[in-house]
GROMACS .gro file of C-alpha atoms in nm:
model
  364
    1MET     CA    1  -1.130  -1.153   2.223
    2GLU     CA    2  -1.516  -1.167   2.174
    3ILE     CA    3  -1.515  -1.148   1.793
    4PHE     CA    4  -1.855  -1.087   1.716
    5LYS     CA    5  -1.915  -0.835   1.999
    6TYR     CA    6  -1.595  -0.623   1.847
    7LEU     CA    7  -1.736  -0.669   1.520
    8GLU     CA    8  -2.096  -0.524   1.606
    9LYS     CA    9  -1.922  -0.243   1.815
   10TYR     CA   10  -1.766  -0.098   1.513
   11ASP     CA   11  -1.988  -0.256   1.247
   12TYR     CA   12  -1.789  -0.457   1.043
   13GLU     CA   13  -1.894  -0.669   0.740
   14GLN     CA   14  -1.677  -0.950   0.756
   15VAL     CA   15  -1.367  -1.135   0.869
   16VAL     CA   16  -1.201  -1.388   0.642
   17PHE     CA   17  -0.943  -1.648   0.814
   18CYS     CA   18  -0.690  -1.779   0.540
   19GLN     CA   19  -0.478  -2.083   0.553
   20ASP     CA   20  -0.242  -2.303   0.357
   21LYS     CA   21  -0.053  -2.550   0.476
   22GLN     CA   22   0.203  -2.617   0.242
   23SER     CA   23   0.284  -2.241   0.207
   24GLY     CA   24   0.258  -2.153   0.574
   25LEU     CA   25  -0.010  -1.922   0.464
   26LYS     CA   26  -0.186  -1.805   0.770
   27ALA     CA   27  -0.370  -1.450   0.679
   28ILE     CA   28  -0.675  -1.239   0.804
   29ILE     CA   29  -0.863  -1.029   0.572
   30ALA     CA   30  -1.103  -0.754   0.754
   31ILE     CA   31  -1.341  -0.576   0.519
   32HIS     CA   32  -1.512  -0.310   0.765
   33ASP     CA   33  -1.712  -0.145   0.517
   34THR     CA   34  -1.817  -0.161   0.145
   35THR     CA   35  -2.071   0.127   0.159
   36LEU     CA   36  -1.901   0.402  -0.100
   37GLY     CA   37  -1.753   0.059  -0.282
   38PRO     CA   38  -1.513  -0.241  -0.256
   39ALA     CA   39  -1.266  -0.207   0.033
   40LEU     CA   40  -0.913  -0.106  -0.048
   41GLY     CA   41  -0.654  -0.145   0.198
   42GLY     CA   42  -0.288  -0.310   0.175
   43THR     CA   43  -0.136  -0.629   0.290
   44ARG     CA   44   0.100  -0.631   0.615
   45MET     CA   45   0.337  -0.907   0.678
   46TRP     CA   46   0.438  -0.900   1.074
   47THR     CA   47   0.538  -1.117   1.364
   48TYR     CA   48   0.244  -1.087   1.593
   49GLU     CA   49   0.296  -1.178   1.927
   50SER     CA   50  -0.044  -1.376   1.900
   51GLU     CA   51  -0.330  -1.473   1.665
   52GLU     CA   52  -0.546  -1.202   1.867
   53ALA     CA   53  -0.255  -0.939   1.834
   54ALA     CA   54  -0.285  -0.984   1.440
   55ILE     CA   55  -0.638  -1.008   1.433
   56GLU     CA   56  -0.685  -0.682   1.615
   57ASP     CA   57  -0.401  -0.521   1.422
   58ALA     CA   58  -0.622  -0.648   1.071
   59LEU     CA   59  -0.976  -0.497   1.241
   60ARG     CA   60  -0.813  -0.172   1.344
   61LEU     CA   61  -0.598  -0.119   1.048
   62ALA     CA   62  -0.926  -0.187   0.805
   63ARG     CA   63  -1.136   0.061   0.993
   64GLY     CA   64  -0.918   0.317   0.940
   65MET     CA   65  -0.883   0.273   0.572
   66THR     CA   66  -1.290   0.323   0.569
   67TYR     CA   67  -1.209   0.655   0.701
   68LYS     CA   68  -0.915   0.745   0.533
   69ASN     CA   69  -1.085   0.654   0.164
   70ALA     CA   70  -1.404   0.829   0.229
   71ALA     CA   71  -1.207   1.143   0.351
   72ALA     CA   72  -1.008   1.146   0.028
   73GLY     CA   73  -1.321   1.159  -0.169
   74LEU     CA   74  -1.259   0.767  -0.322
   75ASN     CA   75  -1.552   0.540  -0.395
   76LEU     CA   76  -1.403   0.263  -0.207
   77GLY     CA   77  -1.453   0.111   0.142
   78GLY     CA   78  -1.191  -0.007   0.381
   79GLY     CA   79  -1.035  -0.318   0.465
   80LYS     CA   80  -0.699  -0.481   0.549
   81THR     CA   81  -0.470  -0.796   0.532
   82VAL     CA   82  -0.228  -0.916   0.776
   83ILE     CA   83  -0.018  -1.196   0.675
   84ILE     CA   84   0.162  -1.387   0.986
   85GLY     CA   85   0.503  -1.409   0.939
   86ASP     CA   86   0.890  -1.303   0.921
   87PRO     CA   87   0.883  -1.086   0.619
   88ARG     CA   88   1.239  -1.146   0.606
   89LYS     CA   89   1.227  -1.523   0.626
   90ASP     CA   90   0.880  -1.677   0.576
   91LYS     CA   91   0.812  -1.526   0.207
   92ASN     CA   92   0.751  -1.781  -0.088
   93GLU     CA   93   0.606  -1.829  -0.419
   94GLU     CA   94   0.316  -1.997  -0.326
   95LEU     CA   95   0.223  -1.821  -0.024
   96PHE     CA   96   0.140  -1.474  -0.206
   97ARG     CA   97  -0.034  -1.723  -0.456
   98ALA     CA   98  -0.239  -1.870  -0.229
   99PHE     CA   99  -0.331  -1.550  -0.076
  100GLY     CA  100  -0.424  -1.391  -0.429
  101ARG     CA  101  -0.658  -1.697  -0.435
  102TYR     CA  102  -0.844  -1.599  -0.138
  103ILE     CA  103  -0.879  -1.245  -0.301
  104GLN     CA  104  -0.980  -1.372  -0.590
  105GLY     CA  105  -1.289  -1.599  -0.419
  106LEU     CA  106  -1.411  -1.262  -0.284
  107ASN     CA  107  -1.472  -1.158  -0.624
  108GLY     CA  108  -1.376  -0.826  -0.580
  109ARG     CA  109  -1.537  -0.720  -0.234
  110TYR     CA  110  -1.151  -0.647  -0.162
  111ILE     CA  111  -0.869  -0.494  -0.355
  112THR     CA  112  -0.526  -0.533  -0.187
  113ALA     CA  113  -0.186  -0.313  -0.209
  114GLU     CA  114   0.160  -0.315  -0.038
  115ASP     CA  115   0.203  -0.233   0.340
  116VAL     CA  116   0.443  -0.277   0.602
  117GLY     CA  117   0.666  -0.603   0.525
  118THR     CA  118   0.529  -0.646   0.172
  119THR     CA  119   0.685  -0.487  -0.164
  120VAL     CA  120   0.573  -0.466  -0.544
  121ALA     CA  121   0.699  -0.808  -0.622
  122ASP     CA  122   0.464  -0.973  -0.361
  123MET     CA  123   0.166  -0.806  -0.495
  124ASP     CA  124   0.319  -0.922  -0.856
  125LEU     CA  125   0.302  -1.290  -0.730
  126ILE     CA  126  -0.072  -1.208  -0.601
  127HIS     CA  127  -0.146  -1.034  -0.947
  128GLU     CA  128  -0.065  -1.426  -1.090
  129GLU     CA  129  -0.413  -1.502  -0.904
  130THR     CA  130  -0.611  -1.211  -0.919
  131ASP     CA  131  -0.690  -0.849  -1.054
  132TYR     CA  132  -0.789  -0.733  -0.727
  133VAL     CA  133  -0.442  -0.582  -0.643
  134THR     CA  134  -0.285  -0.229  -0.675
  135GLY     CA  135   0.050  -0.136  -0.599
  136ILE     CA  136   0.183  -0.404  -0.924
  137SER     CA  137   0.520  -0.338  -1.133
  138PRO     CA  138   0.468  -0.092  -1.349
  139ALA     CA  139   0.534  -0.302  -1.618
  140PHE     CA  140   0.182  -0.449  -1.540
  141GLY     CA  141   0.054  -0.092  -1.570
  142SER     CA  142   0.078   0.025  -1.230
  143SER     CA  143   0.192   0.346  -1.079
  144GLY     CA  144   0.524   0.301  -0.922
  145ASN     CA  145   0.646   0.434  -0.625
  146PRO     CA  146   0.365   0.647  -0.439
  147SER     CA  147   0.625   0.854  -0.212
  148PRO     CA  148   0.626   1.156  -0.432
  149VAL     CA  149   0.250   1.137  -0.500
  150THR     CA  150   0.259   1.120  -0.116
  151ALA     CA  151   0.447   1.427  -0.060
  152TYR     CA  152   0.308   1.633  -0.317
  153GLY     CA  153  -0.060   1.576  -0.104
  154VAL     CA  154   0.120   1.639   0.218
  155TYR     CA  155   0.258   1.959   0.053
  156ARG     CA  156  -0.069   2.070  -0.081
  157GLY     CA  157  -0.254   2.003   0.321
  158MET     CA  158   0.022   2.161   0.465
  159LYS     CA  159  -0.038   2.502   0.263
  160ALA     CA  160  -0.459   2.447   0.346
  161ALA     CA  161  -0.355   2.450   0.740
  162ALA     CA  162  -0.137   2.722   0.702
  163LYS     CA  163  -0.365   2.938   0.570
  164ALA     CA  164  -0.599   2.869   0.834
  165ALA     CA  165  -0.345   2.971   1.097
  166PHE     CA  166  -0.193   3.245   0.908
  167GLY     CA  167  -0.407   3.399   0.703
  168SER     CA  168  -0.221   3.276   0.353
  169ASP     CA  169  -0.146   2.972   0.226
  170SER     CA  170   0.221   3.098   0.110
  171LEU     CA  171   0.487   2.900   0.300
  172GLU     CA  172   0.765   3.150   0.177
  173GLY     CA  173   0.995   3.223   0.443
  174LYS     CA  174   0.839   2.977   0.694
  175VAL     CA  175   1.022   2.750   0.886
  176VAL     CA  176   0.950   2.413   0.894
  177ALA     CA  177   1.064   2.153   1.124
  178VAL     CA  178   1.063   1.806   0.959
  179GLN     CA  179   1.061   1.503   1.161
  180GLY     CA  180   1.246   1.216   0.933
  181VAL     CA  181   1.356   1.250   0.597
  182GLY     CA  182   1.266   0.898   0.386
  183ASN     CA  183   1.140   0.894   0.046
  184VAL     CA  184   0.797   1.081   0.148
  185ALA     CA  185   0.973   1.377   0.347
  186TYR     CA  186   1.228   1.431   0.088
  187ASN     CA  187   0.996   1.477  -0.191
  188LEU     CA  188   0.801   1.725   0.087
  189CYS     CA  189   1.132   1.921   0.142
  190ARG     CA  190   1.224   1.986  -0.215
  191HIS     CA  191   0.838   2.123  -0.273
  192LEU     CA  192   0.867   2.372   0.045
  193HIS     CA  193   1.252   2.454  -0.059
  194GLU     CA  194   1.123   2.547  -0.391
  195GLU     CA  195   0.847   2.738  -0.257
  196GLY     CA  196   1.129   2.919  -0.063
  197ALA     CA  197   1.048   2.793   0.319
  198GLN     CA  198   1.384   2.745   0.557
  199LEU     CA  199   1.381   2.375   0.640
  200ILE     CA  200   1.507   2.262   0.986
  201VAL     CA  201   1.555   1.860   0.975
  202THR     CA  202   1.625   1.560   1.160
  203ASP     CA  203   1.652   1.136   1.090
  204ILE     CA  204   1.836   0.858   1.256
  205ASN     CA  205   1.961   0.813   0.921
  206LYS     CA  206   2.274   1.055   0.910
  207GLU     CA  207   2.313   1.014   0.519
  208ALA     CA  208   1.931   1.147   0.482
  209VAL     CA  209   1.998   1.460   0.699
  210GLN     CA  210   2.325   1.521   0.505
  211ARG     CA  211   2.115   1.482   0.181
  212ALA     CA  212   1.865   1.745   0.285
  213VAL     CA  213   2.148   1.994   0.416
  214GLU     CA  214   2.340   2.004   0.077
  215GLU     CA  215   2.046   2.014  -0.150
  216PHE     CA  216   1.800   2.248   0.041
  217GLY     CA  217   1.973   2.419   0.249
  218ALA     CA  218   1.831   2.280   0.578
  219ARG     CA  219   1.980   2.288   0.924
  220ALA     CA  220   2.024   1.957   1.085
  221VAL     CA  221   1.901   1.878   1.442
  222GLU     CA  222   1.924   1.585   1.663
  223PRO     CA  223   1.621   1.370   1.706
  224ASN     CA  224   1.508   1.441   2.053
  225GLU     CA  225   1.570   1.829   1.932
  226ILE     CA  226   1.310   1.869   1.638
  227TYR     CA  227   1.010   1.902   1.916
  228GLY     CA  228   1.131   2.214   2.082
  229VAL     CA  229   1.266   2.454   1.775
  230GLU     CA  230   1.150   2.777   1.671
  231CYS     CA  231   0.935   2.695   1.366
  232ASP     CA  232   0.632   2.809   1.194
  233ILE     CA  233   0.495   2.438   1.087
  234TYR     CA  234   0.621   2.080   1.237
  235ALA     CA  235   0.613   1.822   1.007
  236PRO     CA  236   0.629   1.486   1.151
  237CYS     CA  237   0.695   1.229   0.884
  238ALA     CA  238   0.847   0.913   1.064
  239LEU     CA  239   0.730   0.768   1.377
  240GLY     CA  240   0.370   0.767   1.510
  241ALA     CA  241   0.245   0.894   1.860
  242VAL     CA  242   0.494   1.167   1.852
  243ILE     CA  243   0.235   1.447   1.944
  244ASN     CA  244   0.215   1.330   2.325
  245ASP     CA  245   0.273   1.465   2.695
  246ASP     CA  246   0.620   1.487   2.656
  247THR     CA  247   0.617   1.667   2.310
  248ILE     CA  248   0.312   1.915   2.333
  249PRO     CA  249   0.482   2.142   2.595
  250GLN     CA  250   0.812   2.167   2.340
  251ILE     CA  251   0.620   2.229   2.046
  252LYS     CA  252   0.639   2.609   1.925
  253ALA     CA  253   0.464   2.532   1.620
  254LYS     CA  254   0.161   2.681   1.497
  255VAL     CA  255   0.051   2.410   1.237
  256ILE     CA  256   0.134   2.068   1.271
  257ALA     CA  257   0.106   1.878   0.905
  258GLY     CA  258   0.298   1.551   0.819
  259ALA     CA  259   0.318   1.252   0.667
  260ALA     CA  260   0.344   1.030   0.970
  261ASN     CA  261   0.058   0.771   1.018
  262ASN     CA  262  -0.067   0.779   1.410
  263GLN     CA  263   0.052   1.079   1.483
  264LEU     CA  264  -0.174   1.122   1.798
  265LYS     CA  265  -0.022   0.902   2.088
  266ASP     CA  266  -0.422   0.918   2.248
  267THR     CA  267  -0.720   1.106   2.106
  268ARG     CA  268  -0.690   1.357   2.432
  269HIS     CA  269  -0.391   1.491   2.273
  270GLY     CA  270  -0.569   1.581   1.990
  271ASP     CA  271  -0.820   1.755   2.243
  272THR     CA  272  -0.499   1.937   2.384
  273ILE     CA  273  -0.319   2.078   2.094
  274HIS     CA  274  -0.675   2.222   1.969
  275GLU     CA  275  -0.692   2.420   2.286
  276LEU     CA  276  -0.365   2.574   2.263
  277GLY     CA  277  -0.521   2.643   1.913
  278ILE     CA  278  -0.262   2.485   1.695
  279VAL     CA  279  -0.433   2.369   1.350
  280TYR     CA  280  -0.319   1.998   1.319
  281ALA     CA  281  -0.393   1.843   0.980
  282PRO     CA  282  -0.526   1.524   1.032
  283ASP     CA  283  -0.257   1.248   0.904
  284TYR     CA  284  -0.508   1.036   0.754
  285VAL     CA  285  -0.644   1.317   0.584
  286ILE     CA  286  -0.331   1.507   0.463
  287ASN     CA  287  -0.134   1.182   0.385
  288ALA     CA  288  -0.383   1.003   0.139
  289GLY     CA  289  -0.155   1.074  -0.159
  290GLY     CA  290  -0.065   0.744  -0.205
  291VAL     CA  291  -0.413   0.552  -0.163
  292ILE     CA  292  -0.542   0.807  -0.387
  293ASN     CA  293  -0.287   0.689  -0.649
  294VAL     CA  294  -0.316   0.353  -0.636
  295ALA     CA  295  -0.667   0.412  -0.656
  296ASP     CA  296  -0.616   0.541  -1.001
  297GLU     CA  297  -0.489   0.203  -1.111
  298LEU     CA  298  -0.821   0.067  -1.091
  299TYR     CA  299  -0.889   0.273  -1.396
  300GLY     CA  300  -0.607   0.233  -1.587
  301TYR     CA  301  -0.329   0.428  -1.426
  302ASN     CA  302  -0.340   0.802  -1.531
  303ARG     CA  303  -0.092   1.010  -1.358
  304GLU     CA  304  -0.231   1.342  -1.496
  305ARG     CA  305  -0.529   1.204  -1.322
  306ALA     CA  306  -0.437   1.096  -1.050
  307MET     CA  307  -0.210   1.419  -0.940
  308LYS     CA  308  -0.576   1.641  -1.007
  309LYS     CA  309  -0.727   1.387  -0.713
  310VAL     CA  310  -0.422   1.487  -0.488
  311GLU     CA  311  -0.477   1.835  -0.536
  312THR     CA  312  -0.827   1.771  -0.346
  313ILE     CA  313  -0.661   1.703  -0.027
  314TYR     CA  314  -0.599   2.096  -0.020
  315SER     CA  315  -0.979   2.157  -0.014
  316ASN     CA  316  -0.993   1.851   0.228
  317ILE     CA  317  -0.811   1.973   0.471
  318GLU     CA  318  -0.997   2.318   0.459
  319LYS     CA  319  -1.330   2.109   0.488
  320VAL     CA  320  -1.188   1.962   0.832
  321ILE     CA  321  -1.116   2.287   0.936
  322GLU     CA  322  -1.434   2.411   0.870
  323ILE     CA  323  -1.638   2.129   1.029
  324SER     CA  324  -1.408   2.196   1.321
  325LYS     CA  325  -1.511   2.536   1.393
  326ARG     CA  326  -1.897   2.480   1.310
  327ASP     CA  327  -1.917   2.193   1.532
  328GLY     CA  328  -1.644   2.320   1.794
  329ILE     CA  329  -1.453   2.031   1.773
  330PRO     CA  330  -1.066   1.901   1.733
  331THR     CA  331  -0.994   1.857   1.371
  332TYR     CA  332  -0.894   1.456   1.395
  333LEU     CA  333  -1.261   1.436   1.523
  334ALA     CA  334  -1.384   1.692   1.229
  335ALA     CA  335  -1.194   1.422   0.985
  336ASP     CA  336  -1.373   1.124   1.145
  337ARG     CA  337  -1.721   1.344   1.089
  338MET     CA  338  -1.651   1.451   0.728
  339ALA     CA  339  -1.568   1.064   0.657
  340GLU     CA  340  -1.888   0.969   0.807
  341GLU     CA  341  -2.090   1.215   0.659
  342ARG     CA  342  -1.992   1.113   0.316
  343ILE     CA  343  -2.084   0.731   0.424
  344GLU     CA  344  -2.390   0.832   0.537
  345LYS     CA  345  -2.479   1.044   0.254
  346MET     CA  346  -2.423   0.737  -0.005
  347ARG     CA  347  -2.590   0.505   0.256
  348ASN     CA  348  -2.933   0.706   0.262
  349SER     CA  349  -2.900   0.731  -0.129
  350ARG     CA  350  -2.887   0.361  -0.142
  351SER     CA  351  -3.192   0.320   0.028
  352GLN     CA  352  -3.370   0.531  -0.127
  353PHE     CA  353  -3.305   0.373  -0.456
  354LEU     CA  354  -3.375   0.054  -0.289
  355GLN     CA  355  -3.716   0.170  -0.156
  356ASN     CA  356  -3.826   0.322  -0.472
  357GLY     CA  357  -3.710   0.020  -0.632
  358HIS     CA  358  -3.961  -0.165  -0.481
  359HIS     CA  359  -4.253   0.056  -0.480
  360ILE     CA  360  -4.223  -0.005  -0.860
  361LEU     CA  361  -4.211  -0.374  -0.800
  362SER     CA  362  -4.492  -0.370  -0.567
  363ARG     CA  363  -4.707  -0.187  -0.784
  364ARG     CA  364  -4.716  -0.422  -1.063
   0.00000   0.00000   0.00000
């Protein structure tokens, strides 16, 4: 992997390699873009096949966060950390504290949070060494579990997508097929049930399915059946890459709106569903409630303010659909364009500011 070539292609700012022999820390912090503000993105701990795979994952995820944060209207850039190691065996206090010192050394350019393989307790250890961390324990003034907030954002975004497809944002009487009934999806089901939607659910965890059946009168189906059920809205809330060559021919829904990350297996699948006239709410726009929530901690967490900001996911999905119509492009591309336009605007206003400042100096 030619790192500088890759960095130049997608215009990354910085990659930091962190090593601490005593604790076994091997981490890669990737900072993609700080035009809108400091880079915010979680720390993932994973057993990677190779160092190259770890670097690539950090880079890819950091760039994704730039778009996610920009599209959510946050004044934050994109970054990500991966720690190479087994989250079940290789964690220790020294490791996270050593990592915290590396973050502190970046002086606020990068702010971390929990992600796959890390927990609130790990963030608390990082917090011993730096304030540039969110998703810490409520005892330290954080927001706690982000799932209900993410779910509410998905619910709002789904309503906006329904409005584009059905002419009204009411979900009463609509049939919603929910794939995966984990923490986020369970809370989503509650909102949908309260509005009078009919639910079809699936999950490999039978207890989670049973709970949705009992509490929300949902109909349960086998995991592989969820794609082909008769429904108005398909909500992928578990695995990624579920919109693919095998599933698209089965989908009867007019709207795809769910909490899962990386729903499209490939960008061409986004083109296909666009051609079929299915309204797709791009995943990183609709599931931004979690990142909006932790970002609020940077101001001292205020739940009411965070929820108000999560409300804007509705208008963000509307904007994406507008750009899609305006430019004649699928919504997944429209989401990128919305993020890029926002970053560009800030970049221009900054350079204007610098130019103006420069004129003043040169006139002296």
